[in-house]
XYZ file of N, CA and C in Angstrom:
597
model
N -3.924 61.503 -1.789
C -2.974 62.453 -2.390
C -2.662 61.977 -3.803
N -3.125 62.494 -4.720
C -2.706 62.495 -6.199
C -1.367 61.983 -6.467
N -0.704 62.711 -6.261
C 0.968 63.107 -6.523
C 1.649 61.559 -5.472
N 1.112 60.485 -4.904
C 1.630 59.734 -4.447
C 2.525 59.198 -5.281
N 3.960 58.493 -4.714
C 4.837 57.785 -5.330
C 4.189 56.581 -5.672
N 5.069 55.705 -6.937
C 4.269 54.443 -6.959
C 5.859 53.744 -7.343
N 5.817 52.811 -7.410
C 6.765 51.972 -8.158
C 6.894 51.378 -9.240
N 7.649 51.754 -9.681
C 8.154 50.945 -11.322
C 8.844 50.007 -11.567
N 9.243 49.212 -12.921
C 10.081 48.495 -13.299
C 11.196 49.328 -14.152
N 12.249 49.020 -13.980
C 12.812 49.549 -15.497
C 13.427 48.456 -16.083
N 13.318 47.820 -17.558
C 14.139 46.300 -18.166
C 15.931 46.707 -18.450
N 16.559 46.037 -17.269
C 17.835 45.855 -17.222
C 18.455 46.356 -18.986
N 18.024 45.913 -19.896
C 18.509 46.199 -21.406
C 18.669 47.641 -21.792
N 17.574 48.543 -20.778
C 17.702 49.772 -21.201
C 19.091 50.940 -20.046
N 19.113 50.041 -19.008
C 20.294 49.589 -18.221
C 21.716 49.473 -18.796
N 21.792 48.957 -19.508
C 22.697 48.965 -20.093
C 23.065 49.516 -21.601
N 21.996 49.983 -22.027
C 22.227 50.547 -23.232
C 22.859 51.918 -22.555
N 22.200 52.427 -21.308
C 22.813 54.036 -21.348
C 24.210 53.672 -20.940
N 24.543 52.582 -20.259
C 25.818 52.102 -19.322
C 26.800 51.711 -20.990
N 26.387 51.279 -21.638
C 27.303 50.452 -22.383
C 27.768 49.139 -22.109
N 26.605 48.868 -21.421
C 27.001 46.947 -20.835
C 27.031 46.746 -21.751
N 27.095 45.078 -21.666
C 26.550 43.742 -21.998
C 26.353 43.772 -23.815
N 25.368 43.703 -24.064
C 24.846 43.645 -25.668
C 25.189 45.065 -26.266
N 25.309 46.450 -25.329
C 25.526 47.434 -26.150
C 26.954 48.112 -26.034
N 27.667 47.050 -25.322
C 29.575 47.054 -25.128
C 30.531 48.092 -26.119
N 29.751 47.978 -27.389
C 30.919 48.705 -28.382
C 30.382 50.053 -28.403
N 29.501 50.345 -27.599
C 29.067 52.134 -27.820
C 29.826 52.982 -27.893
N 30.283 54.163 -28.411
C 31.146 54.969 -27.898
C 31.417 55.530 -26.328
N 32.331 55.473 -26.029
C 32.449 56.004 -24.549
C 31.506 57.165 -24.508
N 31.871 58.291 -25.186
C 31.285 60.154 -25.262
C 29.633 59.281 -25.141
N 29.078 58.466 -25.142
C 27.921 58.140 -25.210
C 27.384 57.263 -24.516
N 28.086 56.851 -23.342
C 27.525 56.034 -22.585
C 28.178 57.152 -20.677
N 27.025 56.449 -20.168
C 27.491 57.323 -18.658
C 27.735 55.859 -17.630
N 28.523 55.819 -16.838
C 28.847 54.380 -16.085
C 28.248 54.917 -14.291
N 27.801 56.121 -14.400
C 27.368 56.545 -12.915
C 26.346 56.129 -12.885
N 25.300 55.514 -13.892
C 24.615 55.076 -13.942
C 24.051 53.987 -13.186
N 23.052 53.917 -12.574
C 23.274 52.670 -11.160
C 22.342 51.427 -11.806
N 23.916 50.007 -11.837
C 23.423 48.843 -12.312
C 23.406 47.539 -11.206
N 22.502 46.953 -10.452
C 22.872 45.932 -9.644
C 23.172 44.746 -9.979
N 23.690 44.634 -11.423
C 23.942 43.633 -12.115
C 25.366 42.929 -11.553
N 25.445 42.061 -11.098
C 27.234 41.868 -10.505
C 27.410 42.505 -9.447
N 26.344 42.782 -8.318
C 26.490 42.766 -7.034
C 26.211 42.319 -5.792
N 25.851 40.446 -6.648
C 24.918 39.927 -5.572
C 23.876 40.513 -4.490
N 22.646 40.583 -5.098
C 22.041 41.590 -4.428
C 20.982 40.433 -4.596
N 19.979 40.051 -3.245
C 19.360 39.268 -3.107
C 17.853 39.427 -4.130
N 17.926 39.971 -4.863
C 16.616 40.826 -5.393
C 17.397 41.317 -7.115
N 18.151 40.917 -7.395
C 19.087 41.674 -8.384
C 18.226 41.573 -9.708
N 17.420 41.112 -10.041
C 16.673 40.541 -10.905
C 15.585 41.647 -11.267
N 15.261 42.502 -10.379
C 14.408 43.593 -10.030
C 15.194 45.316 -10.425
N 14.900 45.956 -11.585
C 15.061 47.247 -10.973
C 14.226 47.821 -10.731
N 13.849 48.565 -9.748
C 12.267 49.378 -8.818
C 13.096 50.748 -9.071
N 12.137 50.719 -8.663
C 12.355 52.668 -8.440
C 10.594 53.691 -8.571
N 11.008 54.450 -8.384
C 9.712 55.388 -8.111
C 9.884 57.094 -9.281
N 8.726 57.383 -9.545
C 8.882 58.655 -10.252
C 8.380 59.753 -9.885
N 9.280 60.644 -9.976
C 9.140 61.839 -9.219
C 8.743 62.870 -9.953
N 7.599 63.556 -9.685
C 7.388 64.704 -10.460
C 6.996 65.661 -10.175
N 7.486 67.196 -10.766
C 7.528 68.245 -10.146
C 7.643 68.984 -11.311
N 6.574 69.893 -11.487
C 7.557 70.962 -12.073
C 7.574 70.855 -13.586
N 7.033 69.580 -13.529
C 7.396 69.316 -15.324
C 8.427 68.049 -15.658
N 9.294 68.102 -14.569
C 9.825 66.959 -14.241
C 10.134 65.869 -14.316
N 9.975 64.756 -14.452
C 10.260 63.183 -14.285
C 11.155 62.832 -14.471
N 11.127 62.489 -13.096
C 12.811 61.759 -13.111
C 12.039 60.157 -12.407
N 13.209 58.977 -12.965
C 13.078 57.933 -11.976
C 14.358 57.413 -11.069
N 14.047 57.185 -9.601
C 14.674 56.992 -8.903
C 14.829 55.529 -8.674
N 15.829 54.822 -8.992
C 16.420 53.558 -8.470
C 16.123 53.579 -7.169
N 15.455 52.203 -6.689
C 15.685 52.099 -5.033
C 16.490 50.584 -5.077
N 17.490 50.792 -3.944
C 17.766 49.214 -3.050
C 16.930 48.840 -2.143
N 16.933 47.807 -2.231
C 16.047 46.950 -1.540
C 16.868 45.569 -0.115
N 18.130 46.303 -0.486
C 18.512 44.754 0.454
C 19.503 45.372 1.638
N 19.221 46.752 1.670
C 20.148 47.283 3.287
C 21.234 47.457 3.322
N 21.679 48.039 1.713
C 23.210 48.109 1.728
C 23.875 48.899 2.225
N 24.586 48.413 3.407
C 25.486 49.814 4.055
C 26.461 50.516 3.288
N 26.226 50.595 2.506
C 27.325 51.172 1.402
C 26.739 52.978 1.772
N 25.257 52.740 1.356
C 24.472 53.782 1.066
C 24.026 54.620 2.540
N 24.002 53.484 3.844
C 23.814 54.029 5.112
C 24.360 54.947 4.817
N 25.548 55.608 5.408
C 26.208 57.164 5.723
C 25.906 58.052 5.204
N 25.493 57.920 4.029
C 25.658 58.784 2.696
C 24.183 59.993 3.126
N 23.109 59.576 4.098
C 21.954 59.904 4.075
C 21.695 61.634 4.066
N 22.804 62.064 4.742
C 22.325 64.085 5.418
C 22.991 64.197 3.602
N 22.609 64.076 2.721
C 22.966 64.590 1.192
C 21.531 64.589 0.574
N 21.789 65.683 -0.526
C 20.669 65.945 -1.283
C 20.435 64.283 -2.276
N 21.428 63.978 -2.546
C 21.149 62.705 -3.267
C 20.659 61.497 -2.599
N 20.766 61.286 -1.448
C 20.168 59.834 -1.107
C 19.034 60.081 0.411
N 17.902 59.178 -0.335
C 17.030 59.012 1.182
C 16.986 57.445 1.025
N 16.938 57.261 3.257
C 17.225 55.809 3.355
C 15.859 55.579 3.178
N 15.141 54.102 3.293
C 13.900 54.071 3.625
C 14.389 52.792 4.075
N 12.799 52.702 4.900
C 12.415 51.655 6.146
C 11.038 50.899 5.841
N 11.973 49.359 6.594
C 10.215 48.618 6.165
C 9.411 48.861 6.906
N 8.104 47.315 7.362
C 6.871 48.470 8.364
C 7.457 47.757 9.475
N 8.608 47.638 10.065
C 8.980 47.250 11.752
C 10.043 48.642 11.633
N 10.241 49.644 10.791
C 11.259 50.666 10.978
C 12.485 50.447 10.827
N 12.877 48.960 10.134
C 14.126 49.193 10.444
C 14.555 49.485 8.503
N 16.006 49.685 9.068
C 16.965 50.344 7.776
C 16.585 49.081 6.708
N 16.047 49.653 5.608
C 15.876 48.278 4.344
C 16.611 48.676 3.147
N 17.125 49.822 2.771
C 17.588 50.202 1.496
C 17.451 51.491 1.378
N 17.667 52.493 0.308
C 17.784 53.901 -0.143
C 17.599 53.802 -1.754
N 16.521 55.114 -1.260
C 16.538 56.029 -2.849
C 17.300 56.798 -3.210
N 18.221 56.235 -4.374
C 19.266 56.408 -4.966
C 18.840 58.007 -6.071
N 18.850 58.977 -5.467
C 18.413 60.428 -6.239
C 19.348 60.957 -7.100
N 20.765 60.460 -6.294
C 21.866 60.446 -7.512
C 22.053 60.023 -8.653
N 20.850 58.510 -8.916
C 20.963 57.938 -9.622
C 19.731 57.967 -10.400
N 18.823 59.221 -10.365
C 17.718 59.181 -10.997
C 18.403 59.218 -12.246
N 16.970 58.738 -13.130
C 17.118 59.092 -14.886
C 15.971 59.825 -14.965
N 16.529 60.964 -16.201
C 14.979 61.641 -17.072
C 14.279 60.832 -17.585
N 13.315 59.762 -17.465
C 12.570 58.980 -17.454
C 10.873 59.188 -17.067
N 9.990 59.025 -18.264
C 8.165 59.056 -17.921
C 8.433 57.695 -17.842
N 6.773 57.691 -18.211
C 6.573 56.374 -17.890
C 6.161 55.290 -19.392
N 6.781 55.752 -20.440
C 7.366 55.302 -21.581
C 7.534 54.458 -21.361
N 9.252 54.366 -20.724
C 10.380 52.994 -20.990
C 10.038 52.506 -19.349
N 8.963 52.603 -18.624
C 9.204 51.948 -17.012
C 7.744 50.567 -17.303
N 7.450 49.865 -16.315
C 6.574 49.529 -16.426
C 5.314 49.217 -15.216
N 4.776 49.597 -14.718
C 4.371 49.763 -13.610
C 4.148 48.498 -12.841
N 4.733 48.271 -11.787
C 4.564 46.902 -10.589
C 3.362 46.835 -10.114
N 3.057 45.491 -10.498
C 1.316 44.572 -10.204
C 1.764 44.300 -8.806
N 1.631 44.694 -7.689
C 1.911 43.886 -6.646
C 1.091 42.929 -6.493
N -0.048 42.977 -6.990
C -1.267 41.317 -6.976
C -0.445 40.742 -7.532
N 0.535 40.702 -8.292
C 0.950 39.388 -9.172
C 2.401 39.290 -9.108
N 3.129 39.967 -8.184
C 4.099 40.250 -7.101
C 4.002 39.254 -6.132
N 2.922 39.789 -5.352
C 2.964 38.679 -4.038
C 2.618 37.134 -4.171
N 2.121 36.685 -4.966
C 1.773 35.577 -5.733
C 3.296 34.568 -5.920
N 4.404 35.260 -6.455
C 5.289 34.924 -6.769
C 6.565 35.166 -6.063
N 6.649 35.861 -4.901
C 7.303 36.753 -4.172
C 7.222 37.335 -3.315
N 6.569 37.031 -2.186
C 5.372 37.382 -0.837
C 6.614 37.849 -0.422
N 7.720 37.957 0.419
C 8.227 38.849 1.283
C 9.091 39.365 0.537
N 9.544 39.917 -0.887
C 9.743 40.694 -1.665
C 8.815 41.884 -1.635
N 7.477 41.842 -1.924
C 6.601 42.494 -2.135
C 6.213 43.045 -1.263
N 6.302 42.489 0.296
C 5.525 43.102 1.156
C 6.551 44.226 1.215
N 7.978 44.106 1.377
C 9.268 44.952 1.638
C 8.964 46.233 1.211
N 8.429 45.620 -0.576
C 8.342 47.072 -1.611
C 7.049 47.934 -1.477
N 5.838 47.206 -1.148
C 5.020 47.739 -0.156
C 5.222 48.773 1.009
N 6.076 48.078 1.570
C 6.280 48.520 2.795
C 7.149 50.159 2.865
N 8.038 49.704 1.810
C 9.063 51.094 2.103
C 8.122 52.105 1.091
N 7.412 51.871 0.394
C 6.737 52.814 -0.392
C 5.784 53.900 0.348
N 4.946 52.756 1.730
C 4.457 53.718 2.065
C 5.167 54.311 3.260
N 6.262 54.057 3.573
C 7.232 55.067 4.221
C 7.571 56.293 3.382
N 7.874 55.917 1.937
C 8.327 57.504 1.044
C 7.017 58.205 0.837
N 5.681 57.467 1.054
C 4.909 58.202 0.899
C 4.324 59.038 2.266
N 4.841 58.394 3.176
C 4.441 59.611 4.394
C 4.580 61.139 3.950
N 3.701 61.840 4.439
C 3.918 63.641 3.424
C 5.237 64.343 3.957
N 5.623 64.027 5.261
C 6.802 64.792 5.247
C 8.070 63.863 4.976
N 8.378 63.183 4.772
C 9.490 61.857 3.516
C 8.766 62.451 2.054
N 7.780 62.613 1.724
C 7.450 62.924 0.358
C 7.797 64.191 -0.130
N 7.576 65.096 0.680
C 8.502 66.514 0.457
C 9.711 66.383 0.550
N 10.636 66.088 1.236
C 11.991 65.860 1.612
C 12.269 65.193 0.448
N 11.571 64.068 -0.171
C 12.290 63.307 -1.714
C 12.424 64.551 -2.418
N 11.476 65.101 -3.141
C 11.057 65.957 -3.641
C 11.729 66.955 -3.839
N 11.905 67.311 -2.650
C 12.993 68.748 -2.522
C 14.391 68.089 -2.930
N 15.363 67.009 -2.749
C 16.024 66.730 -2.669
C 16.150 66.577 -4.243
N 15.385 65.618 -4.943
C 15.378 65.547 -6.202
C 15.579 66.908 -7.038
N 15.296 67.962 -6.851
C 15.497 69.333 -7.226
C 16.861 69.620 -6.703
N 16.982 69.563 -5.745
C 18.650 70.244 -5.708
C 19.385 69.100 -6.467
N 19.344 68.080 -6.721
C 19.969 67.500 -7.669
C 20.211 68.034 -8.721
N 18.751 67.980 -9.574
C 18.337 68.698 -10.644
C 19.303 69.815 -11.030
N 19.907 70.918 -9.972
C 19.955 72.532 -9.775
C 21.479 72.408 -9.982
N 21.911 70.919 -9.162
C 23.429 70.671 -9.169
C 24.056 71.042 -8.142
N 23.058 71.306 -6.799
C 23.683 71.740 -5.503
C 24.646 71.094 -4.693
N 25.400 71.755 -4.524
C 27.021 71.320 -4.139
C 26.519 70.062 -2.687
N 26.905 68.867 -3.072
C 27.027 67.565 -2.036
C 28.230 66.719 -2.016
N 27.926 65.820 -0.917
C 29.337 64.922 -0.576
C 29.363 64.121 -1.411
N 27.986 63.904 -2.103
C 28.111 62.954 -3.233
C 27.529 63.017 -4.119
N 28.045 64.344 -4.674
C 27.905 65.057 -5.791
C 28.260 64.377 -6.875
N 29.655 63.876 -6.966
C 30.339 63.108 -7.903
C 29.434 61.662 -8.437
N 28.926 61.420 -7.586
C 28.301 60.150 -8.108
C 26.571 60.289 -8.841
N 26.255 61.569 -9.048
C 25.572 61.657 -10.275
C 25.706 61.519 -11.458
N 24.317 61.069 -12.270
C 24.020 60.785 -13.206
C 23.806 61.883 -14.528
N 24.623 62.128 -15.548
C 24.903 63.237 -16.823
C 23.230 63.249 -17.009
N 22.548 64.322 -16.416
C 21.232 64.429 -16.981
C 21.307 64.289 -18.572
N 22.033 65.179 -18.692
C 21.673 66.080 -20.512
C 22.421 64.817 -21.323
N 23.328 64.406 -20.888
C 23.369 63.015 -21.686
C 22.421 61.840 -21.507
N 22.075 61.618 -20.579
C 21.144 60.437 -20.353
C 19.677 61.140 -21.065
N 19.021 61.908 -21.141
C 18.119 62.734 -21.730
C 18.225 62.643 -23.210
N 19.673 63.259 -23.789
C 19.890 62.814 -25.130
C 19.891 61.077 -25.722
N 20.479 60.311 -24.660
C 20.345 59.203 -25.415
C 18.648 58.257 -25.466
N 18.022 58.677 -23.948
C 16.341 58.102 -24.142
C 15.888 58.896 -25.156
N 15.995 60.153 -25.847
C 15.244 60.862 -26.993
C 15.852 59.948 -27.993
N 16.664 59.501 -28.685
C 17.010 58.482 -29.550
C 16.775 57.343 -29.555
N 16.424 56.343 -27.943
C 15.762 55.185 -28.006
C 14.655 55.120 -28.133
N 13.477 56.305 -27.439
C 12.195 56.306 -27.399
C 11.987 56.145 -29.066
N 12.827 56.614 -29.986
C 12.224 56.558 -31.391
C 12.826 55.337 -31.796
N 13.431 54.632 -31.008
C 13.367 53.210 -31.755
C 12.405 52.303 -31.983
N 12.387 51.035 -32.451
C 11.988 50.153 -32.999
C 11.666 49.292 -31.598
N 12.410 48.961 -30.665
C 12.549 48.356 -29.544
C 11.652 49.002 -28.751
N 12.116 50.269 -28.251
C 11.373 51.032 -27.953
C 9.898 51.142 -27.809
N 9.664 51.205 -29.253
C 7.748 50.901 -29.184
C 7.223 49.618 -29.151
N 8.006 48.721 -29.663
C 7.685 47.305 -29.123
C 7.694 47.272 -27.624
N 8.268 48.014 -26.767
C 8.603 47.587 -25.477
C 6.953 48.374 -24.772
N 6.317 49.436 -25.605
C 5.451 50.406 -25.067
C 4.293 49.545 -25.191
N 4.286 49.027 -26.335
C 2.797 47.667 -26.874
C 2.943 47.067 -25.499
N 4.011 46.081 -25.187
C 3.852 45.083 -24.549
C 3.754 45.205 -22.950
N 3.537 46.650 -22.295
C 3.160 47.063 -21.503
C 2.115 47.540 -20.994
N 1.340 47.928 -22.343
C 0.237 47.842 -22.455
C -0.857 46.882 -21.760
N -0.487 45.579 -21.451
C -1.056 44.835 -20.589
C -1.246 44.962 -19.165
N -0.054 45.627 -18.592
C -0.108 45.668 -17.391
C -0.543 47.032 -16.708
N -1.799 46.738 -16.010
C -2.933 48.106 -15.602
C -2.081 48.338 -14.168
N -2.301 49.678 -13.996
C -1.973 50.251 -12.696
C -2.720 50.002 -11.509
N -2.465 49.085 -10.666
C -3.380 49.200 -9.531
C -2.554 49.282 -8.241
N -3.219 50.669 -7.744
C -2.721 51.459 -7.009
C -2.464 50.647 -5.605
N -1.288 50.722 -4.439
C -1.488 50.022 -3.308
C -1.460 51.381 -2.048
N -2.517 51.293 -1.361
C -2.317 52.718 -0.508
C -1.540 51.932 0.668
């Protein structure tokens, strides 16, 4: 299947530029969004990592943040257009794709995950992200993302509605970084790392 999910990186810096963390603190408020999902300061066994997957439809791309460490925060939340749980390969509960928390994001500012050079450094990290990937990629979990990611998109009334992400602002501020300086330095140096696909 073409259209399979894959996994990405996104660098924490661009994390916080839309958030107004850390190094980009003095932003204007009107210009930063805080729904923005950061695992920075949540002890998260993996915090070091943002993953996520890109979804496309339509013309589309969005990227979806995933957890990786089983946070029951996100359990309940699941019968909503914004969140699917996923499971490793014994089935059990490992984390959720955070749909609330997609960004308008290609594959510009992401960088695509080597799992050869993953597991090398990180063997039951990797197998995890392996693992739940090809759970979202089962075809009926892959429609269900899919669809779900669109009623986001549409703004369809959910329980956790509120905890979306300002498309049209987050959209406006990557059209102003993509033309940065950082920016294309960040596109060169990705350049190294080839896509190899894990079925």
């Amino acid at each position: 299947m073409s259209n399979k999910f894959k996994i990405y990186e996104v660098d924490q810096w661009l994390i916080d530029y839309l958030r107004g963390d850390g190094e980009f603190a003095d932003r204007p408020s009107k210009e930063i969004d805080k729904q923005i999902y950061s695992h920075h300061g949540l002890n998260r066994k993996n915090s070091d990592k943002y993953f996520g997957v890109i979804i496309e439809y339509k013309g589309f791309s969005m990227f979806a943040p995933i957890t990786h460490d089983g946070d029951r925060n996100w359990f309940n939340r699941d019968n909503t257009y914004d969140i699917e749980k996923v499971y490793d390969g014994f089935g059990k509960y490992s984390g959720a794709l955070l749909l609330c928390k997609a960004l308008p994001l290609d594959k510009i500012l992401t960088k695509y995950v080597n799992f050869h050079k993953l597991i090398q450094t990180n063997y039951q990290y990797a197998r995890l992200c392996i693992d739940e990937l090809k759970y979202l990629n089962q075809p009926a979990v892959h429609q269900r993302v899919v669809k779900k990611m669109m009623a986001c998109l549409e703004n369809k009334p959910s329980k956790c509605q509120q905890l979306r992400v300002n498309y049209q602002l987050c959209a406006h501020n990557l059209l102003q970084l993509i033309k940065s300086e950082k920016a294309k330095e960040f596109s060169l140096s990705k350049g190294k790392n080839k896509e190899k696909t894990i079925e």
